[in-house]
Every structure is written in structure tokens, then in C-alpha cells.
């Protein structure tokens, strides 16, 4: 019989789960779109990631109670705005329920007219490619259509339920390893 581990617990509540998940530091995005009256809407979202290079896909997970998600689904496209460390207030605005979250936010239209929040680190306009079930969230896969310009600034980070900023905007050694990894064409021999 395998020895019993002295570590970990399989009895936890939602608060303990959030505390554990909060140890994973992420960036912050605001996912935006236009409603049926062409009014901009959006919500703050940390559950965003690049999913695939070929084809270029991204992923994000809105709560099933999100009021922005049905608008994105109806429009069929959205913009991922990657926030800079100067945009903590933007995150707070889009991270709470509100009637007109764009009332105090400067934005410009993307080529397809989608809302791009001004002074973000970068943005990507996507079409909704697929939607899967993810518990109390949807798992949304988007196909990247247009890339915005990149601002040389620091990212806004979300960690332990609070905001952080990096000291240095570029971390080169990890970048080099990542480049080697994504350009690796020697098969799966590392597995
Ligand atoms: C840094 C950060 C990261 C986040 N990451 C994610 C993420 O990855 N995925 C995610 O889904 N959310 C995330 N959130 C939370 C999300 O941004 C907020 O819940 C946001 O308000 C959702 O906006 P919405 O427009 O989709 O829905 P909202 O209209 O804001 O509704 C959100 C919830 O509030 C309720 N609500 C709306 N209006 C009222 C009202 N007047 N009175 C009472 N209740 C009301 C709705 O029923 C719903 O349950 C994040 C928040 C922050 C700050
Ligand atoms: N994925 C999400 O839906 C998500 C993520 C982050 C924050 N939020 C919401 O934003 C508000 C502020 O968050 P906070 O960091 O102070 O709370 P928190 O301290 O409870 O969150 C810590 C971590 O728990 C996870 N988390 C929190 N709420 C979640 C949810 N509804 N679904 C899935 N994972 C969740 C996230 O990884 C977050 O970093 C809360 O209302 C929270 O529900 C939602």
C-alpha cells in the first residue's frame, strides 16, 4: 500500500480555494465588445491566456452570471485589452457591476469598431471560435484577427486579491528560454 502523504488537504471551502488560487500571479485584461446599440461594454478578466499559435487562439473564462458575456456572444467578436500598471482604476471599474462602465474611460475603435481602451499595453481583436462548459464559468476560445501596437510599459499584475507591479518591464533570460521552446522543432523527445 502506498504511504499516506502528510501534506495537503482534500477538505477545503471556497475561501480556501480562492486563497490557494490567489497565489498564482496573473496579468489583468479587460474584455470589451459593442452591444446591439453599438455601446461599449466590458469586464475585468484574469482568466486569459494565449492558447495556440497555429491557428492563433486565445482563451478566457467569464462567469455564467456575467452580463457582458451574452453581449460578446451575440456580437461574435471582442477585444482583449492588456492593462498596464497605470490602469489599476480601469481594472477596478470593469471588475465591479456598473451600468455604464465606459462613462469615465477613454477608448478608440479597432478596425472592426470594437472598443480599445486607451493606454493599454497591447490589444488583440478576436472572433468567438468556440464556447465550452467550465463549471460556473464558460471557457471561451477566440481566434485572433487583429493585433494592436505594443506600449513599452509595465504590466498590471493581480496577486493574492491585490495589485502588484514589476520592477523591470523586461525579463530577458526567461524570454530566451520561451523563444527556444516555441521554435523547437525536434519533436516530443523531451516528454
Ligand atoms: C482583477 C480581476 C480579475 C477578474 N477576473 C475575472 C475572470 O477571469 N472571469 C470573470 O468572470 N470575472 C472576473 N472578474 C470579476 C468581473 O470582472 C466582475 O464580476 C465584473 O463585474 C463582471 O462584469 P460583467 O459586466 O460581466 O457582469 P456584471 O453586470 O458586472 O455582473 C456581475 C455579477 O454582479 C451581479 N449584478 C449585476 N448588477 C447587479 C446589481 N445592480 N446588484 C446586484 N448584483 C448585480 C450579476 O448578476 C453578476 O452575478 C475579475 C475581477 C477583477 C478585479
Ligand atoms: N475567474 C473569476 O471569475 C475571477 C477571478 C478573479 C477575481 N474575480 C472576482 O473579482 C472580485 C475580487 O477578487 P479577489 O481576488 O479579491 O477575490 P479572492 O481573494 O477571493 O480571489 C483570489 C483568487 O481566487 C480566484 N477566484 C476568485 N473569484 C473567483 C471566481 N468567481 N471564479 C474563479 N476563480 C475565482 C482567482 O484566481 C483569484 O485570483 C471577486 O468578486 C471575485 O469573485 C473573479
Coordinates of C-alpha atoms and ligand atoms in Angstrom, one line a residue:
X1 CA 0.0 0.0 0.0
X2 CA 1.3 3.5 -0.9
X3 CA 2.3 5.5 2.1
X4 CA -0.1 8.3 3.2
X5 CA 1.1 11.8 2.4
X6 CA 1.4 14.1 5.5
X7 CA 0.8 17.0 3.2
X8 CA -2.2 18.8 1.7
X9 CA -5.9 18.7 2.5
X10 CA -8.9 17.3 0.5
X11 CA -11.3 19.2 2.7
X12 CA -11.5 22.8 1.7
X13 CA -14.1 25.5 1.2
X14 CA -14.4 28.1 -1.5
X15 CA -12.5 30.7 0.6
X16 CA -9.5 28.3 1.0
X17 CA -9.7 27.5 -2.7
X18 CA -9.6 31.3 -3.6
X19 CA -6.7 31.8 -1.2
X20 CA -4.7 29.0 -3.0
X21 CA -5.6 30.2 -6.5
X22 CA -4.7 33.8 -5.4
X23 CA -1.0 32.6 -5.1
X24 CA -0.9 32.3 -8.9
X25 CA 0.1 35.8 -10.2
X26 CA -1.5 36.9 -13.4
X27 CA -1.8 39.9 -15.6
X28 CA -5.2 41.7 -15.9
X29 CA -7.2 42.2 -19.1
X30 CA -10.5 43.9 -19.9
X31 CA -12.5 42.1 -22.4
X32 CA -14.7 44.5 -24.4
X33 CA -17.3 44.5 -27.2
X34 CA -20.2 46.5 -28.5
X35 CA -23.8 45.9 -27.6
X36 CA -26.8 45.9 -30.0
X37 CA -26.9 49.7 -29.8
X38 CA -23.1 49.9 -30.5
X39 CA -22.5 50.9 -26.9
X40 CA -19.2 49.7 -25.5
X41 CA -19.3 47.1 -22.6
X42 CA -16.6 45.0 -20.9
X43 CA -15.4 43.2 -17.8
X44 CA -12.1 42.7 -16.0
X45 CA -10.7 39.3 -16.6
X46 CA -7.6 37.5 -15.3
X47 CA -8.5 34.1 -16.7
X48 CA -7.0 34.9 -20.0
X49 CA -4.2 33.1 -21.9
X50 CA -2.7 32.5 -25.3
X51 CA -3.9 29.1 -26.3
X52 CA -2.4 28.2 -29.8
X53 CA 0.0 29.7 -32.3
X54 CA -1.2 28.0 -35.4
X55 CA -4.0 28.9 -35.6
X56 CA -3.6 31.9 -33.3
X57 CA -6.1 31.3 -30.5
X58 CA -6.7 32.8 -27.1
X59 CA -8.9 31.7 -24.2
X60 CA -10.8 33.5 -21.4
X61 CA -13.4 32.4 -18.9
X62 CA -16.4 34.6 -18.0
X63 CA -18.7 33.7 -15.1
X64 CA -22.1 32.3 -16.2
X65 CA -23.7 35.2 -14.4
X66 CA -21.7 37.7 -16.4
X67 CA -23.8 40.4 -18.1
X68 CA -21.1 41.2 -20.6
X69 CA -20.7 37.6 -21.9
X70 CA -24.1 37.3 -23.6
X71 CA -23.3 40.6 -25.4
X72 CA -20.0 39.3 -26.6
X73 CA -21.6 36.0 -27.7
X74 CA -24.3 38.0 -29.7
X75 CA -21.7 40.2 -31.3
X76 CA -19.4 37.3 -32.1
X77 CA -16.2 39.3 -31.5
X78 CA -14.3 41.0 -28.8
X79 CA -11.1 42.9 -27.9
X80 CA -8.7 41.7 -25.2
X81 CA -7.2 44.9 -23.6
X82 CA -4.0 44.0 -21.6
X83 CA -3.7 46.5 -18.8
X84 CA -0.6 48.5 -17.8
X85 CA 0.3 49.2 -14.2
X86 CA -1.1 52.7 -14.6
X87 CA -4.6 51.2 -15.1
X88 CA -5.5 49.9 -11.7
X89 CA -8.6 52.1 -11.7
X90 CA -9.6 50.7 -15.1
X91 CA -9.4 47.2 -13.6
X92 CA -11.5 48.3 -10.6
X93 CA -14.1 49.9 -12.8
X94 CA -14.5 46.9 -15.1
X95 CA -14.2 44.4 -12.2
X96 CA -17.4 45.6 -10.4
X97 CA -21.0 45.7 -11.6
X98 CA -21.9 49.0 -13.2
X99 CA -24.5 50.5 -15.6
X100 CA -22.1 52.3 -17.8
X101 CA -18.5 51.2 -17.1
X102 CA -17.2 53.2 -20.1
X103 CA -18.6 56.6 -18.7
X104 CA -15.1 57.6 -17.4
X105 CA -12.9 55.5 -19.8
X106 CA -11.2 56.8 -22.9
X107 CA -11.3 54.4 -25.9
X108 CA -10.8 54.2 -29.6
X109 CA -12.4 51.9 -32.2
X110 CA -10.4 48.9 -33.5
X111 CA -10.6 48.3 -37.3
X112 CA -13.9 46.5 -36.7
X113 CA -15.1 49.3 -34.4
X114 CA -14.6 47.3 -31.2
X115 CA -13.6 49.3 -28.1
X116 CA -9.8 49.6 -27.5
X117 CA -9.1 51.1 -24.1
X118 CA -6.6 53.9 -24.5
X119 CA -3.0 53.5 -23.0
X120 CA -3.3 49.7 -22.6
X121 CA -0.1 47.6 -23.0
X122 CA -1.5 46.0 -26.1
X123 CA -4.7 44.6 -27.5
X124 CA -6.0 41.8 -29.7
X125 CA -9.3 41.7 -31.6
X126 CA -10.8 38.2 -31.8
X127 CA -13.8 36.3 -33.2
X128 CA -15.5 33.8 -30.9
X129 CA -14.4 30.4 -32.2
X130 CA -15.9 28.0 -29.6
X131 CA -17.5 28.0 -26.1
X132 CA -17.2 25.1 -23.7
X133 CA -18.6 24.4 -20.2
X134 CA -16.3 25.2 -17.3
X135 CA -18.3 24.7 -14.0
X136 CA -19.8 28.1 -13.1
X137 CA -17.8 29.7 -16.0
X138 CA -17.8 29.4 -19.8
X139 CA -14.5 28.6 -21.4
X140 CA -14.3 30.8 -24.5
X141 CA -11.9 30.3 -27.3
X142 CA -11.2 33.2 -29.6
X143 CA -9.4 33.4 -32.9
X144 CA -7.0 36.4 -33.1
X145 CA -7.8 38.7 -36.1
X146 CA -6.0 42.0 -35.4
X147 CA -3.1 42.8 -33.2
X148 CA -2.6 46.3 -31.6
X149 CA 0.6 48.1 -31.1
X150 CA 2.7 47.3 -28.1
X151 CA 3.3 50.0 -25.5
X152 CA 6.7 49.8 -23.7
X153 CA 5.3 49.9 -20.1
X154 CA 4.9 47.7 -17.1
X155 CA 2.0 45.3 -16.8
X156 CA -0.7 45.4 -14.1
X157 CA -0.4 42.2 -12.0
X158 CA -3.0 40.6 -9.8
X159 CA -1.8 38.5 -6.9
X160 CA -3.5 37.4 -3.6
X161 CA -6.5 39.5 -4.4
X162 CA -4.5 42.7 -4.8
X163 CA -2.5 44.6 -7.4
X164 CA 1.3 44.5 -8.0
X165 CA 3.7 46.0 -10.4
X166 CA 7.0 44.6 -11.7
X167 CA 10.3 46.5 -11.1
X168 CA 11.6 45.8 -14.6
X169 CA 9.4 45.7 -17.7
X170 CA 11.6 43.1 -19.4
X171 CA 12.9 39.8 -18.0
X172 CA 15.2 38.6 -20.8
X173 CA 16.5 35.1 -19.7
X174 CA 13.0 33.6 -19.4
X175 CA 12.2 35.2 -22.7
X176 CA 15.1 33.4 -24.4
X177 CA 14.0 30.1 -23.0
X178 CA 10.5 30.7 -24.2
X179 CA 11.7 31.6 -27.7
X180 CA 13.7 28.3 -27.8
X181 CA 10.7 26.4 -26.6
X182 CA 8.2 27.8 -29.1
X183 CA 10.7 27.5 -32.1
X184 CA 11.7 23.9 -31.1
X185 CA 11.0 21.5 -34.0
X186 CA 12.8 18.5 -32.8
X187 CA 9.7 16.5 -31.9
X188 CA 8.5 15.5 -28.5
X189 CA 11.7 13.8 -27.3
X190 CA 11.7 15.9 -24.1
X191 CA 8.5 14.2 -22.9
Ligands
LIG1 C1 -8.5 41.6 -11.4 C2 -9.8 40.9 -11.7 C3 -9.9 39.8 -12.4 C4 -11.1 39.2 -12.7 N1 -11.2 38.1 -13.5 C5 -12.4 37.5 -13.8 C6 -12.4 36.4 -14.7 O1 -11.4 35.9 -15.1 N2 -13.6 36.0 -15.0 C7 -14.8 36.5 -14.6 O2 -15.9 36.1 -14.9 N3 -14.8 37.6 -13.7 C8 -13.6 38.1 -13.4 N4 -13.5 39.2 -12.5 C9 -14.8 39.7 -12.0 C10 -15.6 40.5 -13.0 O3 -14.7 41.5 -13.7 C11 -16.7 41.2 -12.3 O4 -17.6 40.3 -11.8 C12 -17.5 42.1 -13.3 O5 -18.4 42.9 -12.6 C13 -18.2 41.3 -14.4 O6 -18.8 42.2 -15.3 P1 -20.0 41.8 -16.2 O7 -20.3 43.0 -17.0 O8 -19.7 40.6 -16.9 O9 -21.1 41.4 -15.2 P2 -21.9 42.4 -14.2 O10 -23.0 43.1 -14.8 O11 -20.8 43.3 -13.5 O12 -22.4 41.3 -13.2 C14 -21.5 40.6 -12.3 C15 -22.3 40.0 -11.2 O13 -23.0 41.0 -10.5 C16 -24.4 40.8 -10.5 N5 -25.0 42.1 -10.6 C17 -25.0 42.9 -11.7 N6 -25.7 44.1 -11.4 C18 -26.1 44.0 -10.1 C19 -26.8 44.9 -9.3 N7 -27.2 46.1 -9.6 N8 -27.0 44.5 -8.0 C20 -26.6 43.3 -7.6 N9 -25.9 42.4 -8.3 C21 -25.6 42.8 -9.6 C22 -24.7 39.9 -11.7 O14 -25.9 39.2 -11.6 C23 -23.5 39.1 -11.7 O15 -23.6 38.0 -10.8 C24 -12.3 39.8 -12.2 C25 -12.3 40.9 -11.4 C26 -11.0 41.5 -11.2 C27 -11.0 42.8 -10.4
LIG2 N1 -12.3 33.9 -12.6 C1 -13.0 34.8 -12.0 O1 -14.2 34.7 -12.1 C2 -12.5 35.8 -11.0 C3 -11.1 35.9 -10.9 C4 -10.6 36.9 -10.1 C5 -11.5 37.7 -9.3 N2 -12.8 37.5 -9.5 C6 -13.8 38.3 -8.8 O2 -13.3 39.6 -8.5 C7 -13.6 40.0 -7.2 C8 -12.3 40.3 -6.4 O3 -11.5 39.1 -6.4 P1 -10.4 38.8 -5.2 O4 -9.1 38.4 -5.8 O5 -10.5 39.9 -4.2 O6 -11.1 37.6 -4.6 P2 -10.3 36.4 -4.0 O7 -9.3 36.8 -3.0 O8 -11.4 35.5 -3.5 O9 -9.6 35.7 -5.3 C9 -8.3 35.1 -5.2 C10 -8.2 34.2 -6.4 O10 -9.3 33.3 -6.4 C11 -9.8 33.1 -7.8 N3 -11.2 33.5 -7.9 C12 -11.8 34.4 -7.2 N4 -13.1 34.5 -7.5 C13 -13.3 33.6 -8.5 C14 -14.4 33.1 -9.2 N5 -15.6 33.7 -9.1 N6 -14.2 32.1 -10.1 C15 -13.0 31.6 -10.3 N7 -11.9 31.9 -9.6 C16 -12.0 32.9 -8.7 C17 -8.9 33.9 -8.7 O11 -7.8 33.0 -9.1 C18 -8.3 35.0 -7.7 O12 -7.0 35.4 -8.1 C19 -14.3 38.9 -6.5 O13 -15.7 39.2 -6.6 C20 -14.0 37.7 -7.4 O14 -15.1 36.7 -7.5 C21 -13.3 36.6 -10.3

